[in-house]
mmCIF file of C-alpha atoms and ligand atoms in Angstrom:
data_model
loop_
_atom_site.group_PDB
_atom_site.id
_atom_site.type_symbol
_atom_site.label_atom_id
_atom_site.label_comp_id
_atom_site.label_asym_id
_atom_site.label_seq_id
_atom_site.Cartn_x
_atom_site.Cartn_y
_atom_site.Cartn_z
ATOM 1 C CA MET A 673 5.417 -2.000 22.639
ATOM 2 C CA ALA A 674 7.165 1.275 22.997
ATOM 3 C CA ALA A 675 5.169 3.724 25.032
ATOM 4 C CA THR A 676 7.507 6.737 25.067
ATOM 5 C CA ILE A 677 6.192 9.817 23.572
ATOM 6 C CA SER A 678 8.523 11.362 20.835
ATOM 7 C CA PRO A 679 9.410 15.071 21.389
ATOM 8 C CA PHE A 680 7.914 15.528 18.026
ATOM 9 C CA VAL A 681 4.622 14.292 18.646
ATOM 10 C CA SER A 682 4.042 17.530 20.734
ATOM 11 C CA SER A 683 4.847 19.780 17.574
ATOM 12 C CA ARG A 684 2.509 17.547 15.529
ATOM 13 C CA LEU A 685 -0.289 18.037 17.826
ATOM 14 C CA ALA A 686 0.447 21.737 17.849
ATOM 15 C CA ARG A 687 -0.175 22.122 14.376
ATOM 16 C CA ILE A 688 -3.665 20.805 14.701
ATOM 17 C CA PRO A 689 -5.901 23.860 16.274
ATOM 18 C CA ALA A 690 -5.394 25.931 13.275
ATOM 19 C CA GLU A 691 -6.151 23.003 10.811
ATOM 20 C CA LEU A 692 -9.513 22.106 12.864
ATOM 21 C CA ARG A 693 -10.739 25.702 12.815
ATOM 22 C CA GLY A 694 -9.702 25.967 9.056
ATOM 23 C CA ALA A 695 -11.957 23.157 8.313
ATOM 24 C CA GLY A 696 -14.556 24.479 10.481
ATOM 25 C CA LEU A 697 -14.507 21.274 12.769
ATOM 26 C CA ASP A 698 -14.852 21.175 16.578
ATOM 27 C CA ALA A 699 -13.232 17.637 16.504
ATOM 28 C CA LEU A 700 -11.648 15.142 14.292
ATOM 29 C CA VAL A 701 -11.935 11.252 14.904
ATOM 30 C CA VAL A 702 -8.738 9.721 13.718
ATOM 31 C CA THR A 703 -9.360 5.983 13.257
ATOM 32 C CA HIS A 704 -6.479 4.889 10.758
ATOM 33 C CA LEU A 705 -4.002 3.562 12.988
ATOM 34 C CA PRO A 706 -0.657 5.108 11.175
ATOM 35 C CA ASN A 707 -2.369 8.408 11.762
ATOM 36 C CA VAL A 708 -3.177 7.558 15.499
ATOM 37 C CA ARG A 709 0.657 6.433 15.722
ATOM 38 C CA TYR A 710 1.727 9.611 14.042
ATOM 39 C CA LEU A 711 -0.164 11.931 16.450
ATOM 40 C CA THR A 712 0.466 10.214 19.616
ATOM 41 C CA GLY A 713 3.296 7.474 19.533
ATOM 42 C CA PHE A 714 0.862 4.889 20.344
ATOM 43 C CA SER A 715 1.576 1.733 18.307
ATOM 44 C CA GLY A 716 -1.199 -0.856 19.506
ATOM 45 C CA SER A 717 -3.258 -2.982 16.985
ATOM 46 C CA ALA A 718 -6.511 -1.015 17.933
ATOM 47 C CA GLY A 719 -7.163 2.519 19.067
ATOM 48 C CA ALA A 720 -8.446 5.958 17.972
ATOM 49 C CA VAL A 721 -7.885 9.493 18.620
ATOM 50 C CA VAL A 722 -10.220 12.366 19.032
ATOM 51 C CA LEU A 723 -8.597 15.562 18.443
ATOM 52 C CA PHE A 724 -9.792 18.886 19.805
ATOM 53 C CA ALA A 725 -8.064 22.226 19.354
ATOM 54 C CA GLU A 726 -6.656 22.121 22.841
ATOM 55 C CA ARG A 727 -6.033 18.509 23.420
ATOM 56 C CA ALA A 728 -6.039 14.988 21.973
ATOM 57 C CA VAL A 729 -7.879 11.872 23.460
ATOM 58 C CA LEU A 730 -6.315 8.659 22.895
ATOM 59 C CA VAL A 731 -9.184 5.986 23.096
ATOM 60 C CA VAL A 732 -7.902 2.350 23.896
ATOM 61 C CA ASP A 733 -9.228 -0.884 25.045
ATOM 62 C CA PHE A 734 -8.211 -2.563 28.303
ATOM 63 C CA ARG A 735 -5.153 -4.210 26.848
ATOM 64 C CA TYR A 736 -3.696 -0.960 26.134
ATOM 65 C CA VAL A 737 -4.416 1.065 29.237
ATOM 66 C CA THR A 738 -0.962 0.915 30.728
ATOM 67 C CA SER A 739 0.950 2.108 27.589
ATOM 68 C CA ALA A 740 -1.551 4.758 26.733
ATOM 69 C CA ARG A 741 -1.335 6.092 30.230
ATOM 70 C CA GLU A 742 2.448 6.268 30.001
ATOM 71 C CA ILE A 743 1.985 8.279 26.700
ATOM 72 C CA ALA A 744 -0.570 10.692 28.400
ATOM 73 C CA ALA A 745 1.847 11.060 31.535
ATOM 74 C CA ALA A 746 4.808 11.764 29.077
ATOM 75 C CA SER A 747 2.674 14.379 26.977
ATOM 76 C CA GLY A 748 2.347 16.896 29.872
ATOM 77 C CA GLY A 749 -1.342 17.190 29.464
ATOM 78 C CA GLU A 750 -1.668 17.128 25.698
ATOM 79 C CA ILE A 751 -2.950 13.797 25.526
ATOM 80 C CA ALA A 752 -5.652 12.348 27.884
ATOM 81 C CA VAL A 753 -6.900 8.597 27.801
ATOM 82 C CA GLU A 754 -10.379 7.171 27.389
ATOM 83 C CA VAL A 755 -10.697 3.433 27.933
ATOM 84 C CA ALA A 756 -13.617 2.084 25.759
ATOM 85 C CA GLU A 757 -15.419 -0.264 28.207
ATOM 86 C CA ARG A 758 -17.817 -1.734 25.638
ATOM 87 C CA THR A 759 -17.265 -0.591 21.990
ATOM 88 C CA TYR A 760 -14.791 1.913 20.446
ATOM 89 C CA ASP A 761 -17.674 3.919 18.755
ATOM 90 C CA GLU A 762 -19.530 4.381 22.175
ATOM 91 C CA ALA A 763 -16.464 5.460 23.791
ATOM 92 C CA ILE A 764 -15.683 7.939 20.989
ATOM 93 C CA ALA A 765 -19.269 9.180 21.156
ATOM 94 C CA ALA A 766 -18.922 9.916 24.924
ATOM 95 C CA VAL A 767 -15.751 11.935 24.487
ATOM 96 C CA LEU A 768 -17.413 13.963 21.837
ATOM 97 C CA ARG A 769 -20.645 14.562 23.869
ATOM 98 C CA ARG A 770 -18.590 15.546 26.882
ATOM 99 C CA GLU A 771 -16.849 18.128 25.035
ATOM 100 C CA ASP A 772 -20.262 19.251 23.302
ATOM 101 C CA ALA A 773 -18.564 18.884 19.638
ATOM 102 C CA ARG A 774 -21.080 19.546 16.969
ATOM 103 C CA ARG A 775 -19.090 19.160 13.792
ATOM 104 C CA ILE A 776 -17.074 16.193 13.804
ATOM 105 C CA GLY A 777 -14.714 15.253 11.072
ATOM 106 C CA ILE A 778 -14.059 11.664 10.332
ATOM 107 C CA GLU A 779 -11.335 10.047 8.071
ATOM 108 C CA ALA A 780 -13.544 9.362 5.143
ATOM 109 C CA ALA A 781 -11.000 7.109 3.349
ATOM 110 C CA TYR A 782 -10.805 4.801 6.360
ATOM 111 C CA MET A 783 -14.323 4.782 8.004
ATOM 112 C CA PRO A 784 -16.678 2.080 6.613
ATOM 113 C CA VAL A 785 -20.272 3.144 6.054
ATOM 114 C CA GLY A 786 -21.398 0.706 8.813
ATOM 115 C CA ARG A 787 -19.174 2.218 11.288
ATOM 116 C CA PHE A 788 -20.103 5.687 10.350
ATOM 117 C CA ASN A 789 -23.836 4.768 10.990
ATOM 118 C CA LYS A 790 -22.914 3.240 14.262
ATOM 119 C CA LEU A 791 -20.962 6.141 15.424
ATOM 120 C CA SER A 792 -23.848 8.474 14.216
ATOM 121 C CA ALA A 793 -26.313 6.374 16.074
ATOM 122 C CA ALA A 794 -24.191 6.554 19.272
ATOM 123 C CA LEU A 795 -24.006 10.183 18.992
ATOM 124 C CA ALA A 796 -27.729 10.573 18.391
ATOM 125 C CA SER A 797 -28.518 8.663 21.382
ATOM 126 C CA GLY A 798 -27.201 11.149 23.712
ATOM 127 C CA PRO A 799 -29.293 13.712 25.604
ATOM 128 C CA PRO A 800 -31.381 15.729 23.236
ATOM 129 C CA SER A 801 -30.551 19.655 22.607
ATOM 130 C CA PRO A 802 -32.761 21.968 24.667
ATOM 131 C CA LEU A 803 -36.113 22.801 23.258
ATOM 132 C CA GLY A 804 -35.628 25.829 20.941
ATOM 133 C CA SER A 805 -31.746 25.483 20.899
ATOM 134 C CA GLU A 806 -30.094 26.708 17.743
ATOM 135 C CA GLU A 807 -27.868 23.742 18.055
ATOM 136 C CA ALA A 808 -28.361 21.004 15.616
ATOM 137 C CA CYS A 809 -27.707 17.339 16.446
ATOM 138 C CA PRO A 810 -23.860 16.599 16.120
ATOM 139 C CA SER A 811 -22.996 15.673 12.511
ATOM 140 C CA LEU A 812 -20.155 13.857 11.030
ATOM 141 C CA VAL A 813 -18.295 15.383 8.324
ATOM 142 C CA ALA A 814 -16.141 13.537 5.720
ATOM 143 C CA THR A 815 -12.410 14.778 5.606
ATOM 144 C CA GLU A 816 -9.716 13.741 3.326
ATOM 145 C CA ARG A 817 -6.042 13.775 4.110
ATOM 146 C CA PHE A 818 -6.090 15.833 7.281
ATOM 147 C CA VAL A 819 -3.406 14.008 9.056
ATOM 148 C CA GLU A 820 -1.775 12.715 5.777
ATOM 149 C CA ARG A 821 -0.999 16.081 4.766
ATOM 150 C CA ALA A 822 1.182 16.786 7.805
ATOM 151 C CA ARG A 823 2.823 13.375 7.519
ATOM 152 C CA VAL A 824 4.124 13.992 3.961
ATOM 153 C CA VAL A 825 7.016 16.231 5.036
ATOM 154 C CA LYS A 826 9.031 14.206 7.778
ATOM 155 C CA ASP A 827 10.300 15.858 10.988
ATOM 156 C CA ALA A 828 14.037 15.429 12.152
ATOM 157 C CA GLY A 829 13.184 12.312 14.233
ATOM 158 C CA GLU A 830 11.491 10.526 11.313
ATOM 159 C CA VAL A 831 14.139 11.414 8.836
ATOM 160 C CA LYS A 832 16.769 9.901 11.282
ATOM 161 C CA THR A 833 14.592 6.745 11.553
ATOM 162 C CA LEU A 834 14.236 6.430 7.736
ATOM 163 C CA ARG A 835 17.904 7.220 7.226
ATOM 164 C CA GLU A 836 19.016 4.499 9.532
ATOM 165 C CA GLY A 837 16.446 2.151 8.086
ATOM 166 C CA ALA A 838 17.610 2.632 4.471
ATOM 167 C CA ARG A 839 21.279 2.055 5.707
ATOM 168 C CA LEU A 840 20.206 -1.336 7.390
ATOM 169 C CA LEU A 841 18.122 -2.346 4.098
ATOM 170 C CA SER A 842 21.183 -1.619 1.888
ATOM 171 C CA ALA A 843 23.302 -4.061 3.838
ATOM 172 C CA VAL A 844 20.552 -6.524 3.327
ATOM 173 C CA ALA A 845 20.484 -5.879 -0.403
ATOM 174 C CA ARG A 846 24.329 -6.569 -0.409
ATOM 175 C CA GLU A 847 23.906 -9.779 1.630
ATOM 176 C CA ALA A 848 21.048 -10.868 -0.789
ATOM 177 C CA ALA A 849 23.112 -11.204 -4.045
ATOM 178 C CA ALA A 850 24.502 -14.433 -2.470
ATOM 179 C CA PHE A 851 21.142 -16.002 -1.852
ATOM 180 C CA VAL A 852 20.432 -15.886 -5.677
ATOM 181 C CA ARG A 853 21.883 -18.983 -7.252
ATOM 182 C CA ALA A 854 20.731 -20.955 -9.980
ATOM 183 C CA GLY A 855 18.586 -24.193 -8.918
ATOM 184 C CA ARG A 856 17.100 -22.211 -5.981
ATOM 185 C CA SER A 857 13.384 -21.570 -5.871
ATOM 186 C CA GLU A 858 12.204 -18.095 -5.555
ATOM 187 C CA ARG A 859 10.373 -18.721 -2.487
ATOM 188 C CA ASP A 860 13.557 -20.111 -0.772
ATOM 189 C CA ILE A 861 15.511 -16.934 -1.856
ATOM 190 C CA ALA A 862 12.668 -14.823 -0.413
ATOM 191 C CA ALA A 863 12.791 -16.606 2.777
ATOM 192 C CA ASP A 864 16.452 -15.915 3.080
ATOM 193 C CA ILE A 865 15.855 -12.189 2.521
ATOM 194 C CA ASP A 866 13.029 -12.192 5.180
ATOM 195 C CA ALA A 867 15.377 -13.701 7.552
ATOM 196 C CA ALA A 868 18.251 -11.377 6.756
ATOM 197 C CA VAL A 869 15.730 -8.120 6.963
ATOM 198 C CA ARG A 870 14.766 -9.350 10.673
ATOM 199 C CA ARG A 871 18.404 -10.091 11.470
ATOM 200 C CA ALA A 872 19.499 -6.488 10.281
ATOM 201 C CA GLY A 873 17.218 -5.043 13.043
ATOM 202 C CA PHE A 874 13.777 -4.695 11.321
ATOM 203 C CA GLU A 875 10.561 -5.523 13.242
ATOM 204 C CA ARG A 876 9.225 -7.216 10.093
ATOM 205 C CA PRO A 877 9.430 -7.014 6.251
ATOM 206 C CA ALA A 878 7.455 -4.036 5.095
ATOM 207 C CA PHE A 879 5.494 -6.117 2.473
ATOM 208 C CA GLU A 880 5.558 -9.563 0.770
ATOM 209 C CA THR A 881 9.244 -9.928 -0.659
ATOM 210 C CA ILE A 882 9.298 -10.194 -4.475
ATOM 211 C CA VAL A 883 11.640 -12.517 -5.969
ATOM 212 C CA ALA A 884 10.963 -12.791 -9.644
ATOM 213 C CA GLY A 885 13.175 -14.611 -11.931
ATOM 214 C CA GLY A 886 13.076 -15.111 -15.874
ATOM 215 C CA PRO A 887 9.467 -14.393 -17.399
ATOM 216 C CA ASN A 888 8.233 -13.776 -13.806
ATOM 217 C CA SER A 889 10.390 -10.805 -13.722
ATOM 218 C CA ALA A 890 8.084 -9.436 -16.389
ATOM 219 C CA LEU A 891 5.350 -8.978 -13.802
ATOM 220 C CA PRO A 892 5.829 -6.025 -11.556
ATOM 221 C CA HIS A 893 3.984 -7.565 -8.679
ATOM 222 C CA ALA A 894 5.145 -11.104 -8.963
ATOM 223 C CA ARG A 895 4.633 -13.391 -5.939
ATOM 224 C CA PRO A 896 7.589 -15.623 -5.187
ATOM 225 C CA GLY A 897 6.697 -19.203 -5.900
ATOM 226 C CA ARG A 898 8.012 -22.661 -6.688
ATOM 227 C CA ARG A 899 9.784 -21.540 -9.610
ATOM 228 C CA ILE A 900 13.693 -22.550 -9.814
ATOM 229 C CA VAL A 901 15.853 -19.711 -10.862
ATOM 230 C CA GLN A 902 18.064 -20.571 -13.773
ATOM 231 C CA GLN A 903 21.497 -19.692 -15.038
ATOM 232 C CA GLY A 904 21.208 -17.072 -17.915
ATOM 233 C CA GLU A 905 18.264 -15.019 -16.443
ATOM 234 C CA GLY A 906 17.435 -11.967 -14.542
ATOM 235 C CA VAL A 907 16.019 -12.016 -11.130
ATOM 236 C CA VAL A 908 14.148 -8.931 -9.550
ATOM 237 C CA LEU A 909 14.512 -8.695 -5.881
ATOM 238 C CA ASP A 910 12.194 -6.219 -4.031
ATOM 239 C CA PHE A 911 11.908 -5.972 -0.443
ATOM 240 C CA GLY A 912 11.637 -3.652 2.376
ATOM 241 C CA GLY A 913 11.765 -3.580 6.346
ATOM 242 C CA VAL A 914 9.838 -1.743 8.920
ATOM 243 C CA TYR A 915 12.218 -0.192 11.361
ATOM 244 C CA ASP A 916 10.994 1.682 14.491
ATOM 245 C CA GLY A 917 7.615 1.931 12.531
ATOM 246 C CA TYR A 918 8.935 3.285 9.504
ATOM 247 C CA CYS A 919 9.156 1.483 6.166
ATOM 248 C CA VAL A 920 12.098 1.556 3.568
ATOM 249 C CA ASP A 921 11.889 -0.260 0.282
ATOM 250 C CA LEU A 922 14.665 -1.406 -2.168
ATOM 251 C CA THR A 923 14.934 -3.245 -5.580
ATOM 252 C CA ARG A 924 17.660 -4.597 -7.403
ATOM 253 C CA THR A 925 17.686 -6.869 -10.735
ATOM 254 C CA LEU A 926 20.496 -9.383 -10.773
ATOM 255 C CA HIS A 927 21.563 -11.585 -13.583
ATOM 256 C CA LEU A 928 22.734 -15.050 -13.399
ATOM 257 C CA GLY A 929 25.628 -15.978 -15.643
ATOM 258 C CA GLU A 930 26.423 -13.832 -18.856
ATOM 259 C CA ARG A 931 24.162 -11.103 -19.572
ATOM 260 C CA GLY A 932 22.540 -11.247 -23.136
ATOM 261 C CA PRO A 933 21.884 -8.161 -25.367
ATOM 262 C CA ALA A 934 18.078 -8.117 -24.492
ATOM 263 C CA PHE A 935 18.750 -8.099 -20.802
ATOM 264 C CA ARG A 936 21.594 -5.490 -21.283
ATOM 265 C CA ARG A 937 19.436 -3.232 -23.020
ATOM 266 C CA LEU A 938 16.671 -3.270 -20.710
ATOM 267 C CA PHE A 939 19.083 -2.911 -17.697
ATOM 268 C CA ALA A 940 20.834 0.087 -19.290
ATOM 269 C CA ALA A 941 17.591 1.890 -20.110
ATOM 270 C CA VAL A 942 16.226 1.445 -16.554
ATOM 271 C CA ALA A 943 19.365 2.520 -14.896
ATOM 272 C CA ASP A 944 19.190 5.609 -17.191
ATOM 273 C CA ALA A 945 15.537 6.375 -16.142
ATOM 274 C CA HIS A 946 16.532 5.935 -12.412
ATOM 275 C CA ALA A 947 19.436 8.270 -12.735
ATOM 276 C CA ALA A 948 17.424 10.804 -14.490
ATOM 277 C CA ALA A 949 14.608 10.923 -11.960
ATOM 278 C CA ILE A 950 16.865 11.060 -9.066
ATOM 279 C CA ALA A 951 18.759 13.860 -10.688
ATOM 280 C CA ALA A 952 15.319 15.719 -11.181
ATOM 281 C CA VAL A 953 14.373 15.386 -7.344
ATOM 282 C CA ARG A 954 14.586 18.888 -5.581
ATOM 283 C CA PRO A 955 12.381 21.250 -3.880
ATOM 284 C CA GLY A 956 9.635 22.827 -5.971
ATOM 285 C CA ILE A 957 9.644 20.123 -8.705
ATOM 286 C CA ARG A 958 6.252 18.386 -9.151
ATOM 287 C CA PRO A 959 5.821 14.710 -8.659
ATOM 288 C CA SER A 960 4.599 14.346 -12.189
ATOM 289 C CA GLU A 961 7.620 16.114 -13.502
ATOM 290 C CA ILE A 962 9.982 13.703 -11.606
ATOM 291 C CA ASP A 963 7.857 10.757 -13.032
ATOM 292 C CA ALA A 964 8.263 12.282 -16.661
ATOM 293 C CA ALA A 965 12.101 12.362 -16.277
ATOM 294 C CA ALA A 966 11.949 8.436 -15.847
ATOM 295 C CA ARG A 967 9.188 8.057 -18.325
ATOM 296 C CA ASP A 968 10.609 10.151 -21.161
ATOM 297 C CA THR A 969 14.020 8.240 -20.668
ATOM 298 C CA LEU A 970 12.369 5.060 -21.127
ATOM 299 C CA ALA A 971 10.665 6.267 -24.239
ATOM 300 C CA ARG A 972 13.973 7.518 -25.607
ATOM 301 C CA HIS A 973 15.114 3.991 -25.306
ATOM 302 C CA GLY A 974 12.148 2.792 -27.188
ATOM 303 C CA LEU A 975 10.378 1.376 -23.934
ATOM 304 C CA ALA A 976 7.698 3.710 -23.315
ATOM 305 C CA GLU A 977 5.214 0.763 -23.386
ATOM 306 C CA ALA A 978 7.180 -1.205 -21.137
ATOM 307 C CA PHE A 979 6.708 1.066 -18.126
ATOM 308 C CA GLY A 980 3.194 0.886 -16.735
ATOM 309 C CA HIS A 981 3.477 1.786 -12.894
ATOM 310 C CA GLY A 982 4.379 5.044 -11.280
ATOM 311 C CA THR A 983 8.039 6.003 -10.799
ATOM 312 C CA GLY A 984 7.866 6.116 -6.860
ATOM 313 C CA HIS A 985 5.762 6.487 -3.478
ATOM 314 C CA GLY A 986 6.059 8.016 -0.503
ATOM 315 C CA LEU A 987 7.546 6.226 2.704
ATOM 316 C CA GLY A 988 6.895 6.618 6.317
ATOM 317 C CA LEU A 989 4.581 4.904 8.588
ATOM 318 C CA GLU A 990 3.070 3.130 5.550
ATOM 319 C CA VAL A 991 5.066 1.618 2.685
ATOM 320 C CA HIS A 992 2.799 3.429 0.146
ATOM 321 C CA GLU A 993 1.856 6.979 1.113
ATOM 322 C CA GLU A 994 2.039 10.393 -0.189
ATOM 323 C CA PRO A 995 3.669 11.825 -2.367
ATOM 324 C CA ARG A 996 2.864 9.444 -5.048
ATOM 325 C CA ILE A 997 5.465 9.941 -7.941
ATOM 326 C CA THR A 998 3.379 9.312 -10.936
ATOM 327 C CA ARG A 999 1.441 10.928 -13.870
ATOM 328 C CA VAL A 1000 -0.920 13.501 -13.316
ATOM 329 C CA ALA A 1001 -4.285 11.812 -12.569
ATOM 330 C CA LEU A 1002 -7.770 12.918 -11.356
ATOM 331 C CA ALA A 1003 -7.859 13.664 -7.645
ATOM 332 C CA GLN A 1004 -4.142 12.991 -7.293
ATOM 333 C CA PRO A 1005 -2.389 15.713 -5.545
ATOM 334 C CA ASP A 1006 0.565 16.871 -7.520
ATOM 335 C CA ALA A 1007 1.858 19.638 -5.146
ATOM 336 C CA PRO A 1008 5.511 20.448 -5.320
ATOM 337 C CA VAL A 1009 7.902 18.367 -3.334
ATOM 338 C CA GLU A 1010 9.450 19.835 -0.301
ATOM 339 C CA PRO A 1011 12.411 19.391 1.816
ATOM 340 C CA GLY A 1012 11.863 16.477 4.332
ATOM 341 C CA MET A 1013 9.747 14.367 2.011
ATOM 342 C CA VAL A 1014 11.050 10.878 1.478
ATOM 343 C CA PHE A 1015 9.917 8.533 -1.430
ATOM 344 C CA THR A 1016 11.326 5.866 -3.774
ATOM 345 C CA ILE A 1017 12.459 6.260 -7.123
ATOM 346 C CA GLU A 1018 11.675 2.653 -8.998
ATOM 347 C CA PRO A 1019 11.357 2.938 -12.693
ATOM 348 C CA GLY A 1020 11.070 -0.545 -14.307
ATOM 349 C CA ALA A 1021 10.672 -1.850 -17.943
ATOM 350 C CA TYR A 1022 8.768 -5.226 -18.459
ATOM 351 C CA VAL A 1023 8.720 -7.186 -21.838
ATOM 352 C CA PRO A 1024 5.941 -9.877 -21.237
ATOM 353 C CA GLY A 1025 7.119 -13.476 -21.652
ATOM 354 C CA ALA A 1026 10.835 -12.247 -21.597
ATOM 355 C CA GLY A 1027 11.742 -10.469 -18.569
ATOM 356 C CA GLY A 1028 11.940 -7.309 -16.768
ATOM 357 C CA VAL A 1029 14.154 -4.809 -14.781
ATOM 358 C CA ARG A 1030 13.353 -2.476 -11.718
ATOM 359 C CA ILE A 1031 15.735 -0.540 -9.863
ATOM 360 C CA GLU A 1032 14.502 1.112 -6.629
ATOM 361 C CA ASP A 1033 16.144 3.500 -4.200
ATOM 362 C CA ASP A 1034 14.771 5.711 -1.359
ATOM 363 C CA VAL A 1035 15.502 9.501 -1.459
ATOM 364 C CA LEU A 1036 15.045 12.391 0.770
ATOM 365 C CA VAL A 1037 14.280 15.801 -0.533
ATOM 366 C CA VAL A 1038 16.892 18.367 0.853
ATOM 367 C CA ASP A 1039 17.418 21.977 0.062
ATOM 368 C CA ASP A 1040 19.609 21.616 -2.999
ATOM 369 C CA GLY A 1041 18.302 18.211 -4.488
ATOM 370 C CA CYS A 1042 18.186 14.817 -2.865
ATOM 371 C CA GLU A 1043 20.041 12.616 -0.633
ATOM 372 C CA VAL A 1044 19.843 9.020 -1.798
ATOM 373 C CA LEU A 1045 19.250 7.206 1.502
ATOM 374 C CA THR A 1046 19.703 3.710 0.169
ATOM 375 C CA ASP A 1047 23.345 2.937 -0.619
ATOM 376 C CA VAL A 1048 23.951 -0.055 -2.967
ATOM 377 C CA PRO A 1049 25.685 -0.221 -6.255
ATOM 378 C CA VAL A 1050 22.913 -0.264 -9.069
ATOM 379 C CA GLU A 1051 24.603 -3.591 -10.254
ATOM 380 C CA LEU A 1052 24.813 -5.967 -7.374
HETATM 381 ZN ZN1 ZN B 714 10.046 -1.988 -3.538
HETATM 382 ZN ZN1 ZN B 715 8.356 0.625 -3.773
#
């Protein structure tokens, strides 16, 4: 496991004090592992960060003491290490009590109620406040998207990693066309793609690879099964890889043998929607407007009903993160996109029982539009 601290981690931590003060918090307990990794570079399978205005405390168990101490040593004092001797929650509570934190943020989206109660109990079991003290018992405060808001705009190190990941995934896509032959099962084709993803230098596939032939291609999230792909049908290939912790994601729809008019019509419409959405991407545009560019194009092709998912999703330490390129929805941020954001553009059209087409690329927002990070012809 890499235990080096990225030069960017320091600048990520530097943004925190103002954010904490702005939210009226003394500390933030970060338990969502991608956020832990973002803030510290720590990539273990368990861990937490307690953020204060002045520093961060990385809480790990005995398995990760060595790598955590290396991170702390490389951080120049910004990151300290706390080893959880018994439970994580007791260790987190001990760190918070030592710093006398009173208003403590937690990540509401990722903390189960049971854990919230345990952490509250661990905090309450500390020494009581002096009699007559104004200070109340420490309280846990639900926060939303505290670290995610920072993660949405990638820094130079992340852009470099995503650009390289997309380049490698594009090479896998070009290789994958040869795996798709009539008479092979979806599952075997998916296994070949997964092997190619690893050979290309990825740590692992970013999600379960989709290989969906014929009628299965009409299911946006089909799982590859025993079905044999046949001559004369379309096959959707949707796969991704994790490269140095960062996810890239790509879809192409192939066709075996001669294309019939129905497939040609679907393909032309989706290719049009894909091009329209990419052309729309520039700083200042809202995700819902990018989505509308794809959706309106499909509607003009008479396929409004055939596109039931969002146009794209952010990429980073997670394969589905902000920004969500979708229609405006309740509690869905629709803030204008900014340079440094990386997300997919993946319109599709699905005709139940017949088939579907999806085309997906990864884009980086730049000052004058976008850079398409993946580089594969739309028709493989
Ligand atoms: Zn995908
Ligand atoms: Zn995707």
